[in-house]
Short mmCIF file of C-alpha atoms in Angstrom, two decimals:
data_model
loop_
_atom_site.label_atom_id
_atom_site.label_comp_id
_atom_site.label_asym_id
_atom_site.label_seq_id
_atom_site.Cartn_x
_atom_site.Cartn_y
_atom_site.Cartn_z
CA MET R 4 -13.44 6.23 -14.07
CA PRO R 5 -10.53 6.40 -11.63
CA HIS R 6 -7.46 4.73 -13.15
CA VAL R 7 -3.71 4.44 -13.21
CA THR R 8 -1.96 5.19 -16.52
CA VAL R 9 1.27 3.54 -17.60
CA GLY R 10 3.39 4.31 -20.63
CA VAL R 11 4.59 1.22 -22.56
CA ASP R 12 6.95 0.68 -25.50
CA GLY R 13 7.93 -2.98 -25.26
CA SER R 14 11.25 -2.33 -23.44
CA ALA R 15 12.34 -4.00 -20.19
CA GLU R 16 11.80 -0.65 -18.45
CA SER R 17 8.20 -0.32 -19.59
CA ALA R 18 7.50 -4.00 -18.70
CA ALA R 19 8.65 -3.28 -15.14
CA ALA R 20 6.54 -0.14 -15.09
CA ALA R 21 3.49 -2.03 -16.32
CA GLU R 22 3.87 -4.65 -13.58
CA TRP R 23 4.28 -2.00 -10.92
CA ALA R 24 1.29 -0.01 -12.27
CA ALA R 25 -0.90 -3.13 -12.27
CA ARG R 26 -0.12 -3.79 -8.62
CA GLU R 27 -0.80 -0.15 -7.80
CA ALA R 28 -4.14 -0.26 -9.61
CA VAL R 29 -5.13 -3.40 -7.65
CA LEU R 30 -4.17 -1.70 -4.36
CA ARG R 31 -6.19 1.39 -5.26
CA LYS R 32 -9.09 -0.67 -6.61
CA VAL R 33 -9.07 1.27 -9.89
CA ASP R 34 -8.67 0.44 -13.60
CA LEU R 35 -5.36 0.28 -15.45
CA ARG R 36 -4.76 2.07 -18.74
CA LEU R 37 -1.87 1.20 -21.02
CA VAL R 38 -0.72 3.98 -23.38
CA LEU R 39 1.74 3.64 -26.23
CA ALA R 40 2.53 7.08 -27.60
CA ALA R 41 4.81 7.77 -30.59
CA ASP R 42 5.30 10.26 -33.40
CA SER R 43 5.72 7.54 -36.04
CA PRO R 44 2.70 5.52 -37.21
CA ASP R 45 4.09 2.17 -36.13
CA PRO R 46 7.17 2.49 -33.89
CA PRO R 47 9.46 -0.51 -33.43
CA ARG R 48 9.46 -2.22 -30.09
CA GLY R 49 12.20 -0.73 -27.92
CA GLY R 50 14.98 -3.21 -27.06
CA ALA R 51 13.35 -6.13 -28.84
CA ASP R 52 12.69 -7.51 -32.31
CA GLU R 53 12.14 -4.87 -34.94
CA GLY R 54 9.23 -6.89 -36.32
CA ASP R 55 7.12 -6.43 -33.22
CA SER R 56 4.61 -3.67 -33.89
CA ALA R 57 3.06 -1.20 -31.48
CA ASP R 58 -0.19 -3.22 -31.59
CA ASP R 59 1.73 -6.36 -30.66
CA VAL R 60 3.25 -4.58 -27.66
CA LEU R 61 -0.07 -3.31 -26.42
CA THR R 62 -1.94 -6.57 -27.03
CA GLY R 63 0.75 -8.71 -25.46
CA THR R 64 1.13 -6.51 -22.41
CA ALA R 65 -2.59 -6.22 -21.81
CA ARG R 66 -3.06 -9.99 -22.19
CA ALA R 67 -0.32 -10.79 -19.72
CA LEU R 68 -1.60 -8.33 -17.14
CA ARG R 69 -5.16 -9.60 -17.39
CA ALA R 70 -3.91 -13.13 -16.89
CA GLY R 71 -1.68 -12.15 -14.00
CA TYR R 72 -4.22 -9.95 -12.23
CA PRO R 73 -7.69 -11.49 -12.62
CA GLY R 74 -10.38 -8.91 -12.10
CA LEU R 75 -8.22 -5.96 -13.06
CA GLU R 76 -9.84 -3.91 -15.80
CA VAL R 77 -7.10 -3.18 -18.40
CA ARG R 78 -7.54 -0.79 -21.29
CA ALA R 79 -4.93 -0.33 -24.01
CA ASP R 80 -4.61 2.73 -26.25
CA ARG R 81 -2.20 3.58 -29.01
CA LEU R 82 -1.90 7.34 -29.46
CA SER R 83 -0.04 9.53 -31.94
CA GLY R 84 2.00 12.58 -30.93
CA ARG R 85 5.06 13.62 -29.04
CA PRO R 86 5.29 11.07 -26.20
CA PRO R 87 5.83 13.51 -23.27
CA ALA R 88 2.89 15.65 -24.39
CA VAL R 89 0.64 12.63 -24.91
CA LEU R 90 1.55 11.06 -21.59
CA ALA R 91 1.12 14.38 -19.75
CA ARG R 92 -2.31 14.83 -21.31
CA GLU R 93 -3.34 11.30 -20.29
CA ALA R 94 -1.90 11.84 -16.78
CA ALA R 95 -4.29 14.78 -16.23
CA GLU R 96 -7.19 12.33 -15.94
CA ALA R 97 -5.35 9.65 -13.97
CA GLU R 98 -4.62 9.23 -10.28
CA LEU R 99 -0.98 8.83 -11.28
CA VAL R 100 1.12 7.91 -14.30
CA VAL R 101 3.83 5.28 -14.26
CA LEU R 102 6.84 5.23 -16.63
CA GLY R 103 9.86 3.01 -17.11
CA SER R 104 13.25 4.50 -16.23
CA ARG R 105 16.79 3.38 -16.84
CA GLY R 106 18.56 6.02 -14.80
CA LEU R 107 22.06 7.00 -15.88
CA GLY R 108 24.00 4.87 -18.35
CA THR R 109 23.86 4.36 -22.11
CA VAL R 110 22.90 6.93 -24.72
CA ARG R 111 19.68 4.99 -25.25
CA GLY R 112 19.04 5.23 -21.52
CA PHE R 113 19.50 9.00 -21.71
CA LEU R 114 16.95 9.23 -24.50
CA LEU R 115 14.46 7.13 -22.55
CA GLY R 116 15.12 9.28 -19.55
CA SER R 117 14.47 12.46 -21.52
CA VAL R 118 10.92 11.32 -22.27
CA ALA R 119 10.29 10.62 -18.61
CA MET R 120 11.79 13.91 -17.49
CA ALA R 121 9.84 15.86 -20.07
CA THR R 122 6.64 14.14 -19.00
CA ILE R 123 7.29 14.97 -15.36
CA VAL R 124 7.61 18.71 -15.99
CA GLU R 125 4.56 18.79 -18.27
CA THR R 126 2.09 17.41 -15.74
CA ASP R 127 0.99 18.31 -12.21
CA ARG R 128 -0.07 14.70 -11.50
CA PRO R 129 2.22 12.34 -9.57
CA VAL R 130 4.62 10.42 -11.83
CA VAL R 131 6.27 7.18 -10.77
CA LEU R 132 9.46 6.06 -12.47
CA VAL R 133 10.21 2.34 -12.29
CA ARG R 134 13.46 0.55 -13.15
CA PRO R 135 13.80 -3.21 -13.70
CA ARG R 136 14.79 -4.85 -10.44
CA HIS R 137 17.73 -6.68 -11.96
CA GLY R 138 18.94 -3.85 -14.16
CA PRO R 139 18.67 -3.30 -17.93
CA ARG R 140 19.25 -6.12 -20.36
CA PRO R 141 21.82 -5.97 -23.19
CA GLU R 142 20.84 -3.83 -26.13
CA ASP R 143 20.67 -6.80 -28.50
CA GLU R 144 18.70 -9.15 -26.23
CA ALA R 145 15.02 -9.57 -27.09
CA TYR R 146 12.71 -9.07 -24.13
CA THR R 147 9.17 -10.38 -23.96
CA PRO R 148 7.42 -8.30 -21.33
CA LEU R 149 5.45 -9.78 -18.44
CA VAL R 150 6.08 -13.46 -19.13
CA ALA R 151 9.00 -14.61 -16.98
CA ASP R 152 8.11 -11.90 -14.46
CA ARG R 153 4.42 -12.71 -14.18
CA PRO R 154 2.82 -13.11 -10.73
CA GLY R 155 3.25 -16.64 -9.45
CA SER R 156 6.75 -17.03 -10.88
CA ASP R 157 9.76 -17.43 -8.56
CA ARG R 158 11.21 -14.18 -9.82
CA HIS R 159 7.96 -12.34 -9.10
CA HIS R 160 7.87 -13.53 -5.49
CA ARG R 161 11.56 -12.63 -5.05
CA GLU R 162 11.05 -9.14 -6.42
CA ALA R 163 7.91 -8.63 -4.34
CA ALA R 164 9.93 -9.49 -1.21
CA GLU R 165 12.72 -7.09 -2.25
CA GLY R 166 10.26 -4.19 -2.51
CA SER R 167 8.42 -4.80 0.73
CA GLY R 168 9.26 -1.48 2.30
CA PRO R 169 9.56 1.06 3.62
CA VAL R 170 8.16 4.03 1.75
CA VAL R 171 10.78 6.82 1.90
CA VAL R 172 9.99 10.51 1.58
CA GLY R 173 12.31 13.50 1.50
CA VAL R 174 11.20 16.28 3.80
CA ASP R 175 12.24 19.93 3.80
CA VAL R 176 11.28 21.47 7.13
CA ARG R 177 11.68 24.99 5.76
CA GLU R 178 8.67 24.67 3.48
CA THR R 179 5.50 22.63 3.85
CA CYS R 180 5.04 20.36 0.85
CA GLU R 181 1.59 19.04 1.67
CA PRO R 182 0.95 17.15 -1.61
CA VAL R 183 4.29 15.32 -1.19
CA LEU R 184 3.61 14.24 2.40
CA ASP R 185 -0.02 13.39 1.66
CA PHE R 186 1.04 11.14 -1.21
CA ALA R 187 3.80 9.48 0.80
CA PHE R 188 1.62 8.79 3.83
CA GLY R 189 -1.18 7.58 1.60
CA GLU R 190 1.08 5.12 -0.24
CA ALA R 191 2.45 3.77 3.05
CA ALA R 192 -1.07 3.34 4.43
CA LEU R 193 -2.18 1.64 1.21
CA ARG R 194 0.58 -0.94 1.49
CA GLY R 195 0.68 -1.29 5.26
CA TYR R 196 4.38 -0.32 5.20
CA ARG R 197 6.49 1.88 7.41
CA LEU R 198 7.20 5.45 6.32
CA CYS R 199 10.74 6.73 6.56
CA ALA R 200 10.85 10.54 6.59
CA VAL R 201 14.29 11.93 5.82
CA HIS R 202 15.47 15.49 6.43
CA SER R 203 19.21 16.03 6.02
CA TRP R 204 20.97 19.09 7.31
CA SER R 205 24.45 20.62 7.51
CA LEU R 206 26.63 21.98 10.26
CA PRO R 207 27.97 25.54 10.08
CA PRO R 208 30.83 25.65 7.55
CA PHE R 209 33.13 27.58 9.86
CA GLU R 210 33.29 24.77 12.42
CA ARG R 211 36.59 22.93 11.81
CA ASP R 212 37.75 21.73 15.22
CA ALA R 213 36.57 18.20 16.00
CA LEU R 214 35.44 19.13 19.53
CA ALA R 215 33.57 22.22 18.24
CA LEU R 216 31.90 20.13 15.57
CA ASP R 217 30.78 17.59 18.11
CA MET R 218 29.39 20.33 20.39
CA ALA R 219 27.56 21.97 17.44
CA LEU R 220 26.09 18.61 16.49
CA ARG R 221 24.86 18.00 20.02
CA GLU R 222 23.37 21.48 20.26
CA MET R 223 21.70 21.63 16.86
CA ARG R 224 20.42 18.10 16.36
CA PRO R 225 17.58 18.26 18.97
CA ASP R 226 16.21 21.39 17.31
CA VAL R 227 16.32 19.79 13.83
CA VAL R 228 14.67 16.61 15.09
CA ALA R 229 12.00 18.65 16.88
CA GLU R 230 11.29 20.68 13.72
CA LEU R 231 10.95 17.50 11.65
CA GLY R 232 8.56 16.05 14.21
CA LYS R 233 6.51 19.23 14.13
CA VAL R 234 6.14 19.06 10.32
CA LEU R 235 5.10 15.40 10.42
CA ALA R 236 2.72 15.65 13.42
CA PRO R 237 -0.44 16.58 11.43
CA TRP R 238 0.14 13.71 8.98
CA ARG R 239 0.69 11.23 11.82
CA ARG R 240 -2.74 12.21 13.12
CA ARG R 241 -4.31 11.96 9.66
CA TYR R 242 -2.77 8.54 9.04
CA PRO R 243 -2.68 6.85 12.47
CA SER R 244 -2.09 3.38 10.98
CA VAL R 245 1.28 4.41 9.50
CA ASP R 246 4.41 3.77 11.58
CA VAL R 247 6.90 6.58 10.96
CA ASP R 248 10.69 6.61 11.29
CA GLU R 249 12.03 10.15 11.48
CA LEU R 250 15.63 10.49 10.24
CA ALA R 251 17.70 13.68 10.45
CA PRO R 252 21.15 12.76 9.16
CA VAL R 253 23.93 15.29 8.64
CA GLY R 254 25.15 15.54 5.07
CA GLY R 255 24.13 16.34 1.51
CA VAL R 256 20.43 16.12 0.81
CA SER R 257 20.73 14.01 -2.35
CA GLU R 258 23.32 11.62 -0.95
CA GLN R 259 21.43 11.01 2.30
CA LEU R 260 18.11 10.48 0.54
CA VAL R 261 19.54 8.03 -1.98
CA HIS R 262 21.27 6.14 0.88
CA ALA R 263 18.03 5.96 2.91
CA ALA R 264 16.17 4.73 -0.21
CA GLU R 265 18.15 1.50 -0.56
CA GLY R 266 15.69 -1.38 -0.61
CA ALA R 267 12.65 0.92 -0.37
CA ALA R 268 9.32 -0.04 -1.87
CA LEU R 269 8.85 3.55 -3.08
CA VAL R 270 10.73 6.83 -2.77
CA VAL R 271 8.72 10.06 -2.82
CA VAL R 272 10.22 13.41 -3.74
CA GLY R 273 8.76 16.79 -4.64
CA ARG R 274 8.92 19.02 -7.63
CA ARG R 275 8.15 22.70 -7.28
CA VAL R 276 5.84 23.92 -10.04
CA ARG R 277 7.78 26.78 -11.54
CA THR R 278 9.40 27.83 -14.79
CA SER R 279 12.76 29.53 -15.06
CA ARG R 280 14.20 31.29 -18.12
CA PHE R 281 15.69 27.91 -19.03
CA GLY R 282 12.32 26.17 -18.88
CA ALA R 283 10.68 23.89 -16.32
CA HIS R 284 12.92 21.65 -14.24
CA VAL R 285 12.67 19.20 -11.38
CA GLY R 286 15.36 20.55 -9.04
CA PRO R 287 18.78 19.08 -8.20
CA VAL R 288 17.70 16.77 -5.39
CA THR R 289 14.83 15.19 -7.31
CA HIS R 290 17.04 14.92 -10.40
CA ALA R 291 19.73 13.10 -8.42
CA VAL R 292 17.25 10.69 -6.82
CA ILE R 293 15.67 9.84 -10.17
CA HIS R 294 19.01 8.99 -11.71
CA HIS R 295 20.72 7.19 -8.82
CA CYS R 296 17.97 5.37 -6.94
CA ASP R 297 17.13 1.76 -7.92
CA SER R 298 13.74 1.82 -6.14
CA PRO R 299 10.60 3.23 -7.82
CA VAL R 300 10.57 7.03 -7.49
CA ALA R 301 7.36 9.07 -7.26
CA VAL R 302 7.71 12.76 -8.24
CA VAL R 303 4.92 14.87 -6.79
CA ALA R 304 4.35 18.43 -7.91
CA HIS R 305 3.75 21.15 -5.34
CA ASP R 306 3.52 24.95 -5.20
#
């Protein structure tokens, strides 16, 4: 059956991911599958009481989601194995997989991030990374997932309002990333949100005089804007209900995309499916967005 898969471990990050995944499953009208994957037989609950078992995490999360989203079919599975490999295998049968993310910060955050990054490069399915709206909690503070943040609570309504749009997608006009644009337009249409398409570019490095720079900007910008519009035109026709803002700022790709993503409901970036001599990787722009963007980030593989 069509479903959305979310990885859980009892941490604040996975609780945020589970909430986001539940809303996504409701929007898509599909089932939700909770997966707890670990090498050890009974891993401790991340960021909470050591006495909480993996079964407690799964049972508690599933119960809260069923209560908060009546009618949503929730399945919970505890699986053994290396988490990235297990999650990638489960992602192969899902419409998308959702994981918690802490971005840059503590050593523990780096370890959590390494699981997410490894999962991304091991699957061709879209992966969404979700961070808690109000940031990570202290290491020693117990966190009961999906209780204070349940639908109907004041915090839930506040966070829903904060993530009301738009959907932001990074666009490279030099190569057509159809899976990336298809996913971004589809998510915007699903939510009824605007789509903000961002393509950043740079002026020639030899231009130093202020007047020359201004003239180059005036001459080059129309061509860049026209090229961006040309790339987006087929998707506008395919998704006529989606209002699109086309942005072509001058500057670094990563910086401009992170800036445009402030307050976004979802940020969509691409990952080229390729393997170098150093192994698979996500690319510098996608890596920067994952680690510096507070909004949920969807990483979509493409050729």
